Coordinates of C-alpha atoms in Angstrom, one line a residue:
H4 CA 14.8 -3.2 10.7
V5 CA 12.5 -0.4 8.5
Q6 CA 9.6 1.4 9.9
L7 CA 6.7 3.2 7.5
V8 CA 5.1 6.5 7.8
E9 CA 2.2 6.4 5.4
S10 CA 0.1 10.2 4.0
G11 CA -1.9 11.7 2.0
G12 CA -5.4 9.7 3.2
G13 CA -8.7 11.7 3.8
L14 CA -12.2 12.4 2.6
V15 CA -12.9 12.6 -0.6
Q16 CA -16.5 12.9 -2.6
P17 CA -16.9 9.4 -4.6
G18 CA -15.4 9.6 -8.5
G19 CA -12.4 11.7 -7.0
S20 CA -8.6 10.7 -6.5
L21 CA -6.4 10.5 -3.7
R22 CA -2.6 9.3 -3.9
L23 CA -1.1 7.7 -0.5
S24 CA 2.7 8.2 0.2
C25 CA 4.5 6.3 2.1
V26 CA 8.5 6.6 3.1
A27 CA 10.3 3.6 4.8
S28 CA 12.9 4.5 7.0
G29 CA 15.8 2.4 6.9
N30 CA 16.8 0.0 4.1
I31 CA 14.3 -0.4 1.5
L32 CA 16.6 -4.2 0.2
S33 CA 16.7 -4.9 -3.6
G34 CA 14.4 -8.1 -3.0
D35 CA 12.4 -6.0 -1.0
V36 CA 9.0 -6.1 -2.0
M37 CA 6.9 -3.1 -1.3
G38 CA 2.9 -3.0 -1.2
W39 CA -0.5 -1.8 0.1
Y40 CA -3.2 -3.6 2.6
R41 CA -6.3 -2.3 3.2
Q42 CA -8.9 -2.8 6.0
P43 CA -12.3 -1.7 5.7
V44 CA -14.5 -1.8 9.3
G45 CA -15.3 -4.6 10.3
K46 CA -13.1 -6.9 7.8
Q47 CA -10.1 -8.5 7.2
R48 CA -6.7 -6.5 5.8
E49 CA -6.5 -7.4 2.3
L50 CA -4.1 -6.5 -0.6
V51 CA -4.4 -3.6 -3.3
A52 CA -1.5 -4.0 -4.8
Q53 CA 2.9 -4.8 -4.3
I54 CA 5.6 -4.0 -6.9
S55 CA 8.8 -5.5 -6.7
S56 CA 12.3 -3.8 -6.6
G57 CA 12.4 -4.9 -10.6
G58 CA 9.0 -2.7 -11.3
N59 CA 6.7 -5.6 -11.8
T60 CA 3.3 -5.1 -10.3
W61 CA -0.2 -6.6 -9.0
L62 CA -3.3 -5.1 -8.1
E63 CA -6.5 -6.6 -7.0
S64 CA -9.4 -6.9 -9.3
D65 CA -12.1 -4.4 -7.6
V66 CA -8.7 -1.7 -8.5
K67 CA -7.6 -2.5 -11.8
G68 CA -7.3 0.4 -14.1
R69 CA -8.3 2.7 -10.9
F70 CA -4.6 2.6 -8.9
T71 CA -1.5 2.2 -9.6
I72 CA 1.4 1.5 -7.7
S73 CA 4.7 2.5 -7.7
R74 CA 8.4 2.7 -6.2
D75 CA 11.4 5.2 -5.8
D76 CA 14.0 2.6 -4.0
A77 CA 16.4 5.8 -4.3
K78 CA 13.8 7.8 -2.0
A79 CA 12.5 5.2 -0.6
T80 CA 9.3 5.8 -1.2
V81 CA 6.2 3.6 -2.6
S82 CA 3.5 5.1 -4.3
L83 CA -0.5 4.5 -4.6
Q84 CA -2.7 7.1 -6.7
M85 CA -6.3 6.2 -6.8
Y86 CA -8.2 7.3 -9.3
G87 CA -12.5 6.7 -9.7
L88 CA -12.8 6.0 -5.5
L89 CA -16.0 4.3 -5.0
P90 CA -17.7 3.7 -1.1
E91 CA -16.2 1.2 -1.2
D92 CA -13.0 1.9 -0.9
T93 CA -13.6 3.4 2.0
A94 CA -10.6 1.4 4.6
V95 CA -7.4 2.1 6.5
Y96 CA -4.5 1.8 3.8
Y97 CA -1.5 0.0 5.3
C98 CA 2.2 0.3 3.7
N99 CA 4.1 -2.8 3.5
V100 CA 7.3 -4.2 3.1
W101 CA 8.0 -8.0 2.6
R102 CA 11.3 -9.1 3.0
Q103 CA 13.2 -12.3 2.7
M104 CA 15.7 -13.1 4.7
T105 CA 18.7 -15.1 3.9
D106 CA 17.0 -18.4 6.0
G107 CA 14.9 -18.7 3.8
S108 CA 12.0 -17.2 6.7
N109 CA 9.6 -13.4 5.6
I110 CA 9.4 -10.8 7.6
N111 CA 6.7 -7.6 7.1
Y112 CA 6.9 -4.3 7.8
W113 CA 3.6 -2.4 8.1
G114 CA 3.0 1.6 8.6
Q115 CA 0.5 2.8 11.0
G116 CA -2.4 3.1 8.7
T117 CA -4.2 6.2 6.7
Q118 CA -7.6 6.3 7.1
V119 CA -8.9 6.7 3.3
T120 CA -13.3 7.6 3.7
V121 CA -15.4 8.1 0.0
S122 CA -18.6 9.5 0.7
S123 CA -20.4 12.6 -0.7

């Protein structure tokens, strides 16, 4: 079992920056994919960024060039550095670990979420 705890959310003005961090307790396996989702009020949760243990990354098109994702398996952490924040980035951000099991099934672990508000 993996427990995830996010930090780093808050209120920031448009154009500002924030860094979200997520610490995992429990083992992070080499095949685990770590990522960040966000859920604006009244909307569905959406994938923002993912990173594999090999360092391959995926970023949602609206955040490319503004957000970067990184992970440190030794510290069991995944971070999301956000620059050039826009009001539409306002959402609850959730840390995620996706794990494929040996039987072919998969499991998702979630953090409790951290609020990011971009407003002047």
